[in-house]
Amino acid sequence: MAFLTYRKGFPMTIRSCFYPLIGDRIYGWMGDLIDSLSVIATMFGVCTSLGIGVITINTALNRIDPNIEESTNNQIICIWTITPIATISVVSGLKIGIKYLSEICFTLGMFLMMFVLFYDNTWYILNLYVQSIGYYIQWIIQIGFHTDAFAQLGNAPDGKQAPTWMDNYTVFYLGWWIAWSPFVGIFIAKISRGRTVRNFINTTLAAPMLYVFLWLSIFGGSGLRMERDAALRGINCSSTLGGTGATEGLDRLYRLSCRNHAHMYFDVLDQYSENLVGFLRIVSLIAIVLYFVTSSDSGSLIIDCLSANGNPEPPVLQRIFWAFTEGACATALLYTGGSKALAAMQTVSIATGLFYTIVLNFMCVALWRVMKEEAGDHDPNSGRHFPTSIFAFFDFVSRVKTINVIVSTVAPWYLAGKTAAEVYGKKPWPYMLALASLFYGWIALEILEIQVYGLAYIGWVVLFGFFAFLIGIRIRIHSRYEISGSMVEDALTVIFLYPLAIEQMYEQVRRNGNYSGNETTQTTVETKF
């Protein structure tokens, strides 16, 4: 996004990332749809953070004053106490409120982190930091592909498995981070003018990663040490001191594996000097509140920019609207979730991240294309292309194209079979029969699932056989007519846009490959599937 904005002059919105794929259509309804999906993803991603944040704030208040209960009502009060502050910050803009609050947050976070580092067993934590980086480098490939397949079965002979770990943590965090991607992407792009691509990667990936390693090593290492010490002292989940519902630790030790998530951070801080516990709780509360505010105001600003077509200074009323909308959304999640508010937020994050993953997949293809073009390895104006774009149907609706797309939707075997006959040089009816059997077989098996359990799964196999057939035809067209493209693009096009893909392929063979620049429906600078 930063590259396309600062080097190519596009507006700073998610739609701009798709210019290498859909060209000037980013300024039409397709671009509006992409930005709308990005707004939804950002909204729910930020709201999940806000919801979890106020749960922690409520816990901090309870640890400071036990008379303040941990309840949904108090958490909602926290939201609507802090939302006006976030609104003032977002109205003041990026260079005033958001900037200064972020600097204060970072300073407080650094203070707490360095305090724990120096107060705790410093050499142990530093050793853990170095060791953890080594383990990460050594196991990144294996862990990156690890899915807890056997643990999720829940049938370990010794009973030692955590079947819900992957869903509760890995999948949740992946969905949460993906939902945050439009927000973080635009925000980083805003502050990246003048950087090279290499500098951008180093400053946004390498440096933050090392900082996160340090943070997790300090607080995670301190927590693990407490867990081990508590186990040696005989503290378990049912212990009055340091157990699940304990309000005090045994010599300030808690069995963290038994504790509520929101209390773990404060349990770790409680192990230090008794005279400083109150001070650390107050500093932590201020830091968490400000992090809440900066998440809300930054998220609101990004949503404002997206909904204002990339305007870096969106209207004030719009900023206020989105800031309060985020507060209302977080309130709804907390209120409807009740005692299971965290589970509700996890579900929203996973659901949001799932659909936005599709957007990111296409964005990766677009990034690859624009980088290849910039490096001089790919010229979008050289070589042959399909005579019409995959989205030509939406550019100008004609009677013939409309009929072709409708036929390709409900009877894809007809035009696809004629296309296959042309590229393979044989009669069309065998291809039509095979494609019709696969397509209608899938539908029939899904319907028969009502009577016979399991047929639907066979149906999905049949559907992917249908897609594979179409992908094979499309690859054959690329080869026969020397059309540029890749198998990945063909697969994505067929799976997600099969009626348009069939119509495009049929148009290619109908014109018998007589490609002419005058026949294209797009500008010459636009890359086509």
XYZ file of C-alpha atoms in Angstrom:
529
model
C 0.000 0.000 0.000
C 2.787 2.415 0.905
C 4.535 1.589 -2.375
C 1.442 2.183 -4.498
C 0.565 5.351 -2.591
C 3.926 7.086 -2.514
C 5.429 5.734 -5.743
C 2.361 5.427 -7.944
C 0.090 8.129 -6.527
C -2.863 5.972 -5.500
C -5.094 6.828 -2.524
C -4.112 5.217 0.762
C -6.855 2.621 0.965
C -6.917 -1.152 0.738
C -8.516 -0.966 -2.699
C -5.304 0.528 -4.093
C -3.483 -2.731 -3.365
C -5.663 -4.446 -5.958
C -4.821 -2.180 -8.876
C -2.370 -4.739 -10.325
C -5.288 -7.197 -10.491
C -8.394 -5.207 -11.402
C -6.982 -1.925 -12.678
C -9.253 1.104 -12.728
C -12.091 -0.938 -11.268
C -10.719 -0.059 -7.844
C -12.566 3.228 -8.323
C -15.889 1.438 -8.826
C -18.057 -0.925 -6.847
C -15.285 -3.513 -6.562
C -13.063 -1.037 -4.764
C -15.976 -0.020 -2.556
C -16.564 -3.670 -1.658
C -12.894 -4.215 -0.773
C -12.810 -1.138 1.459
C -16.128 -2.087 3.059
C -14.793 -5.529 3.952
C -11.686 -3.850 5.352
C -13.820 -1.548 7.499
C -15.737 -4.538 8.875
C -12.531 -6.469 9.593
C -10.920 -3.474 11.287
C -14.028 -2.739 13.317
C -14.326 -6.223 14.782
C -10.574 -6.619 15.212
C -10.331 -3.399 17.210
C -13.529 -4.157 19.132
C -12.107 -7.497 20.221
C -9.063 -5.676 21.557
C -11.240 -3.120 23.303
C -13.401 -5.813 24.861
C -10.417 -7.737 26.177
C -8.854 -4.448 27.272
C -11.776 -3.397 29.464
C -11.869 -6.845 31.066
C -8.250 -6.269 32.078
C -9.031 -2.715 33.211
C -11.859 -4.015 35.371
C -9.473 -6.573 36.869
C -6.909 -3.848 37.581
C -9.529 -1.759 39.371
C -10.562 -4.806 41.384
C -6.962 -5.473 42.412
C -6.566 -1.846 43.471
C -9.943 -1.714 45.247
C -11.624 -5.093 45.960
C -14.953 -3.285 46.384
C -15.049 -2.765 42.615
C -16.570 -5.945 41.246
C -15.527 -7.674 38.070
C -18.769 -7.516 36.143
C -20.090 -6.835 32.676
C -21.780 -3.641 33.846
C -18.532 -2.228 35.204
C -16.749 -3.174 32.006
C -19.363 -1.356 29.948
C -18.941 1.684 32.205
C -15.204 1.504 31.493
C -15.873 1.484 27.751
C -18.047 4.573 27.858
C -15.712 6.369 30.226
C -12.760 5.869 27.920
C -14.478 6.169 24.517
C -14.929 9.986 24.821
C -11.197 10.279 25.565
C -10.428 8.246 22.451
C -12.816 10.446 20.487
C -10.993 13.603 21.563
C -7.710 11.974 20.576
C -8.876 10.938 17.109
C -10.410 14.361 16.482
C -7.083 16.005 17.345
C -5.398 13.985 14.591
C -2.391 11.767 14.053
C 0.301 14.314 14.890
C -1.182 15.498 18.175
C -3.383 13.221 20.278
C -2.536 9.866 18.724
C 1.192 10.582 18.538
C 1.627 11.823 22.105
C -0.595 9.155 23.662
C 1.328 6.465 21.800
C 4.623 7.838 23.092
C 3.288 7.880 26.661
C 2.033 4.299 26.277
C 5.373 3.121 24.972
C 7.195 4.858 27.820
C 4.984 3.271 30.481
C 5.298 -0.129 28.822
C 9.082 0.191 28.742
C 9.108 1.216 32.408
C 7.118 -1.845 33.489
C 9.140 -4.177 31.300
C 12.511 -2.888 32.479
C 11.355 -2.902 36.102
C 10.528 -6.603 35.894
C 13.784 -7.284 34.062
C 15.944 -5.677 36.752
C 13.879 -6.690 39.800
C 13.539 -10.330 38.764
C 16.401 -12.737 38.122
C 18.011 -10.656 35.386
C 20.530 -13.235 34.202
C 17.821 -15.880 34.001
C 15.630 -13.636 31.828
C 18.502 -12.604 29.550
C 19.511 -16.231 29.153
C 15.904 -17.076 28.373
C 15.787 -14.298 25.767
C 18.831 -15.617 23.925
C 17.680 -19.213 24.287
C 14.182 -18.421 23.011
C 15.526 -16.713 19.898
C 17.661 -19.769 19.223
C 14.706 -22.107 19.647
C 12.601 -19.892 17.413
C 15.180 -19.937 14.624
C 15.699 -23.678 14.992
C 12.033 -24.675 15.103
C 10.287 -21.940 13.110
C 9.588 -24.216 10.136
C 8.304 -27.124 12.209
C 6.253 -24.986 14.574
C 4.971 -22.897 11.674
C 3.413 -26.018 10.173
C 2.419 -27.582 13.501
C -1.354 -27.867 13.901
C -1.687 -30.064 16.998
C -3.305 -32.702 14.798
C -3.011 -35.561 17.295
C -3.822 -33.432 20.337
C -7.053 -32.240 18.734
C -8.225 -35.848 18.452
C -8.370 -35.965 22.245
C -7.612 -39.689 22.381
C -4.091 -39.810 23.823
C -3.649 -43.134 25.682
C -2.110 -41.354 28.680
C -4.774 -38.638 28.656
C -2.178 -35.906 28.246
C -3.508 -33.697 25.502
C -5.017 -30.247 25.066
C -7.574 -30.666 22.270
C -8.828 -27.070 22.502
C -5.443 -25.353 22.579
C -5.224 -24.800 18.829
C -8.710 -23.269 18.615
C -8.464 -21.167 21.773
C -5.049 -19.724 21.058
C -3.466 -20.301 17.647
C -6.607 -20.013 15.510
C -7.981 -17.188 17.656
C -4.806 -15.136 17.462
C -4.404 -15.745 13.728
C -7.968 -14.569 13.123
C -7.458 -11.607 15.422
C -4.234 -10.540 13.699
C -5.762 -10.945 10.246
C -8.707 -8.783 11.330
C -6.171 -6.177 12.453
C -4.246 -6.298 9.167
C -6.096 -3.453 7.354
C -5.696 -1.207 10.397
C -2.022 -1.966 10.996
C -1.197 -1.987 7.283
C -2.620 1.462 6.627
C -1.227 2.898 9.849
C 2.297 1.695 9.065
C 1.961 2.866 5.464
C 1.066 6.338 6.726
C 4.393 6.666 8.521
C 6.552 4.998 5.865
C 7.099 7.767 3.322
C 10.720 7.884 2.193
C 11.643 4.357 3.260
C 12.963 1.716 0.909
C 11.269 -1.674 0.716
C 14.244 -3.225 2.518
C 14.125 -0.565 5.219
C 10.383 -1.052 5.533
C 10.764 -4.806 6.062
C 13.548 -4.359 8.605
C 11.764 -1.696 10.627
C 8.283 -3.217 10.575
C 9.175 -6.897 10.875
C 12.639 -7.484 12.314
C 12.804 -4.740 14.967
C 9.286 -5.282 16.388
C 9.871 -9.038 16.420
C 12.980 -8.661 18.577
C 11.093 -6.306 20.900
C 8.205 -8.769 21.220
C 10.715 -11.520 21.999
C 12.114 -9.365 24.799
C 8.672 -8.536 26.222
C 7.528 -12.159 26.175
C 10.828 -13.373 27.600
C 10.603 -10.933 30.507
C 6.960 -11.350 31.495
C 6.613 -14.911 30.234
C 9.867 -15.940 31.878
C 8.843 -14.323 35.147
C 5.486 -16.091 34.996
C 7.057 -19.471 34.255
C 9.454 -19.050 37.157
C 6.519 -18.240 39.451
C 4.614 -21.286 38.192
C 7.564 -23.553 38.946
C 8.136 -22.003 42.381
C 4.427 -22.315 43.211
C 4.442 -25.985 42.215
C 7.442 -26.619 44.478
C 5.571 -24.955 47.352
C 2.646 -27.326 46.822
C 0.202 -24.692 45.538
C -2.530 -26.177 43.360
C -5.822 -25.013 41.878
C -7.775 -25.712 45.075
C -5.323 -23.915 47.368
C -6.746 -21.112 49.500
C -3.620 -19.051 48.900
C -2.441 -18.808 45.308
C -5.153 -21.099 43.909
C -7.875 -20.502 41.342
C -10.072 -18.094 43.282
C -7.479 -16.863 45.777
C -7.277 -13.152 46.515
C -3.794 -13.518 47.973
C -0.790 -15.604 47.105
C 1.284 -17.877 49.303
C 4.286 -15.662 49.969
C 3.051 -13.700 46.941
C 3.159 -16.832 44.743
C 0.242 -17.926 42.546
C -0.291 -21.074 40.510
C -0.739 -19.201 37.234
C -1.975 -22.237 35.311
C -5.041 -22.224 37.575
C -5.742 -18.512 37.447
C -8.109 -16.422 35.349
C -6.436 -14.935 32.271
C -7.152 -11.349 33.296
C -5.447 -11.833 36.673
C -2.218 -13.461 35.499
C -0.400 -10.227 34.667
C -1.170 -8.741 38.077
C -0.272 -12.013 39.793
C 3.183 -11.746 38.253
C 3.603 -8.167 39.493
C 2.426 -9.111 42.994
C 5.486 -11.292 43.565
C 7.717 -8.243 43.795
C 8.196 -5.823 46.674
C 5.047 -5.591 48.775
C 5.612 -1.858 49.151
C 5.526 -1.359 45.375
C 2.520 -3.529 44.517
C 0.019 -0.673 44.719
C 2.244 1.600 42.654
C 2.752 -1.047 39.962
C -0.976 -1.716 39.770
C -1.743 1.974 39.276
C 0.961 2.391 36.615
C -0.312 -0.736 34.866
C -3.874 0.568 34.989
C -2.840 3.874 33.422
C -0.860 2.061 30.732
C -3.735 -0.300 29.902
C -6.211 2.582 29.734
C -3.949 4.530 27.401
C -3.362 1.464 25.248
C -7.135 1.117 25.094
C -7.408 4.749 24.008
C -4.660 4.506 21.375
C -6.162 1.328 19.914
C -9.560 2.964 19.693
C -8.414 6.297 18.273
C -6.000 4.731 15.768
C -8.621 2.228 14.642
C -11.196 4.989 14.290
C -8.810 7.099 12.220
C -8.060 4.227 9.843
C -11.746 3.396 9.434
C -12.369 7.100 8.799
C -9.743 7.127 6.056
C -11.134 3.975 4.454
C -14.688 5.280 4.470
C -13.483 8.634 3.083
C -11.746 7.055 0.045
C -8.273 7.513 1.475
C -8.662 11.115 2.608
C -5.859 11.586 5.190
C -7.946 14.187 7.032
C -11.501 12.813 7.166
C -14.350 15.001 8.472
C -14.556 15.510 12.238
C -18.143 14.267 12.488
C -17.126 11.072 10.734
C -14.290 10.550 13.230
C -16.705 10.987 16.121
C -19.178 8.581 14.532
C -16.662 5.767 14.112
C -15.127 6.263 17.562
C -18.524 5.870 19.215
C -19.448 3.018 16.867
C -16.403 1.083 18.066
C -17.463 1.655 21.658
C -20.980 0.460 20.855
C -19.652 -2.630 19.080
C -17.402 -3.557 22.013
C -20.340 -3.005 24.371
C -22.524 -5.326 22.310
C -19.897 -8.072 22.391
C -19.491 -7.785 26.152
C -23.204 -7.572 26.892
C -24.292 -10.432 24.656
C -21.349 -12.583 25.712
C -22.033 -12.121 29.414
C -19.894 -14.493 31.444
C -18.526 -15.904 28.187
C -17.597 -12.542 26.703
C -14.065 -13.686 25.870
C -15.419 -16.656 23.919
C -17.755 -14.323 22.019
C -14.851 -12.070 21.080
C -12.771 -15.037 19.989
C -15.599 -16.201 17.744
C -15.987 -12.764 16.159
C -12.242 -12.482 15.513
C -12.036 -15.931 13.938
C -15.095 -15.318 11.756
C -13.815 -11.916 10.635
C -10.318 -13.186 9.973
C -11.638 -16.127 7.956
C -13.384 -14.091 5.275
C -10.631 -11.476 5.160
C -8.052 -14.198 4.543
C -9.502 -14.484 1.032
C -8.852 -10.774 0.487
C -5.270 -11.156 1.716
C -4.643 -14.070 -0.648
C -5.513 -11.930 -3.647
C -3.521 -9.063 -2.146
C -0.430 -11.288 -2.034
C -0.794 -11.999 -5.752
C -1.140 -8.261 -6.416
C 1.960 -7.489 -4.343
C 3.953 -10.133 -6.194
C 2.922 -8.623 -9.518
C 3.741 -5.036 -8.665
C 7.127 -6.005 -7.212
C 7.941 -8.014 -10.344
C 6.986 -5.039 -12.477
C 9.079 -2.636 -10.413
C 12.092 -4.947 -10.602
C 11.708 -5.158 -14.375
C 10.989 -8.889 -14.360
C 7.442 -8.476 -15.621
C 5.954 -6.075 -18.138
C 2.143 -5.985 -17.997
C 2.031 -4.566 -21.520
C 4.117 -7.324 -23.071
C 2.935 -10.751 -24.114
C -0.588 -11.867 -24.819
C -3.628 -11.609 -22.599
C -7.171 -12.833 -22.732
C -9.146 -10.637 -25.154
C -11.483 -9.650 -22.326
C -10.907 -9.113 -18.634
C -12.270 -11.528 -16.068
C -14.461 -8.642 -14.884
C -15.449 -7.392 -18.336
C -19.038 -8.444 -17.652
C -19.338 -5.664 -15.072
C -17.821 -3.000 -17.324
C -20.486 -3.106 -19.998
C -23.446 -5.438 -19.714
C -24.530 -6.803 -23.081
C -27.264 -9.308 -23.834
C -24.801 -11.918 -25.111
C -22.460 -11.605 -22.136
C -25.359 -11.710 -19.699
C -26.678 -14.903 -21.264
C -23.198 -16.448 -21.287
C -22.601 -15.679 -17.608
C -26.034 -17.001 -16.603
C -25.473 -20.180 -18.608
C -21.985 -20.551 -17.114
C -23.492 -20.255 -13.640
C -26.287 -22.824 -13.896
C -24.975 -24.964 -16.774
C -21.208 -24.452 -16.786
C -20.703 -27.654 -18.744
C -22.075 -26.120 -21.947
C -19.604 -23.304 -22.672
C -16.777 -25.045 -20.808
C -17.330 -28.180 -22.903
C -17.261 -26.198 -26.143
C -14.087 -24.469 -24.952
C -12.415 -27.780 -24.085
C -13.328 -29.220 -27.477
C -11.654 -26.282 -29.190
C -8.402 -26.358 -27.214
C -8.075 -30.160 -27.265
C -9.268 -30.536 -30.858
C -12.006 -33.089 -30.181
C -15.788 -33.283 -30.117
C -17.479 -31.298 -27.324
C -20.033 -33.805 -26.026
C -17.616 -35.988 -23.965
C -16.345 -32.886 -22.157
C -19.869 -31.588 -21.659
C -20.962 -34.927 -20.235
C -18.005 -35.117 -17.848
C -18.399 -31.535 -16.619
C -22.177 -31.853 -16.250
C -21.759 -35.074 -14.261
C -19.326 -33.404 -11.881
C -21.285 -30.179 -11.419
C -24.758 -31.656 -11.022
C -23.337 -34.618 -9.131
C -22.079 -32.198 -6.494
C -25.510 -30.579 -6.175
C -27.289 -33.937 -6.045
C -24.962 -35.317 -3.374
C -25.435 -32.227 -1.218
C -29.213 -32.662 -1.422
C -29.057 -36.416 -0.750
C -27.087 -35.704 2.426
C -30.526 -35.258 4.003
C -31.149 -38.961 3.514
C -27.670 -40.475 3.689
C -25.090 -38.954 6.009
C -21.683 -38.570 4.405
C -22.703 -38.000 0.805
C -22.029 -34.275 1.157
C -18.342 -34.988 1.692
C -18.242 -36.983 -1.517
C -19.996 -34.033 -3.118
C -17.217 -31.648 -2.157
C -14.663 -34.028 -3.637
C -16.673 -34.076 -6.856
C -16.861 -30.260 -6.875
C -13.101 -29.961 -6.617
C -12.839 -32.446 -9.464
C -14.993 -30.039 -11.465
C -12.694 -27.153 -10.540
C -9.620 -29.207 -11.446
C -11.118 -29.918 -14.867
C -11.689 -26.195 -15.478
C -8.199 -25.294 -14.246
C -6.747 -27.832 -16.664
C -8.666 -26.261 -19.552
C -7.496 -22.803 -18.535
C -3.859 -23.899 -18.315
C -4.204 -25.469 -21.765
C -5.474 -22.148 -23.123
C -2.473 -20.357 -21.622
C -0.164 -22.810 -23.349
C -1.902 -22.899 -26.717
C -2.374 -19.161 -27.131
C 0.794 -18.146 -25.255
C -1.161 -16.106 -22.729
C 0.754 -14.913 -19.670
C -0.405 -16.070 -16.246
C 0.231 -18.605 -13.503
C -1.376 -21.736 -12.125
C -2.066 -20.023 -8.791
C -4.002 -17.233 -10.489
C -5.900 -19.755 -12.591
C -6.865 -21.755 -9.505
C -8.056 -18.694 -7.577
C -9.996 -17.429 -10.585
C -11.770 -20.720 -11.248
C -12.578 -21.536 -7.621
C -13.965 -18.128 -6.687
C -15.223 -16.835 -10.057
C -15.950 -19.898 -12.159
C -18.833 -18.390 -14.243
C -16.694 -15.399 -15.231
C -13.679 -17.637 -15.863
C -15.697 -19.884 -18.190
C -17.101 -16.903 -20.097
C -13.606 -15.461 -20.493
C -12.168 -18.763 -21.739
C -15.046 -19.249 -24.160
C -14.545 -15.749 -25.544
C -10.871 -16.556 -26.110
C -11.516 -19.673 -28.170
C -14.478 -18.058 -29.929
C -12.137 -15.426 -31.253
C -9.766 -18.277 -32.081
C -6.885 -16.563 -30.349
C -6.874 -13.616 -32.755
C -5.683 -11.260 -30.071
C -5.701 -7.599 -30.880
C -4.959 -4.698 -28.637
C -8.060 -2.980 -30.030
C -10.276 -5.766 -28.722
C -9.292 -5.456 -25.104
C -11.827 -3.998 -22.745
C -9.213 -2.589 -20.404
C -6.563 0.061 -20.521
C -3.153 -1.163 -21.593
C -1.635 -0.504 -18.180
C -3.956 -2.991 -16.522
C -2.802 -6.526 -15.901
C -5.340 -9.230 -16.684
C -5.861 -12.730 -15.413
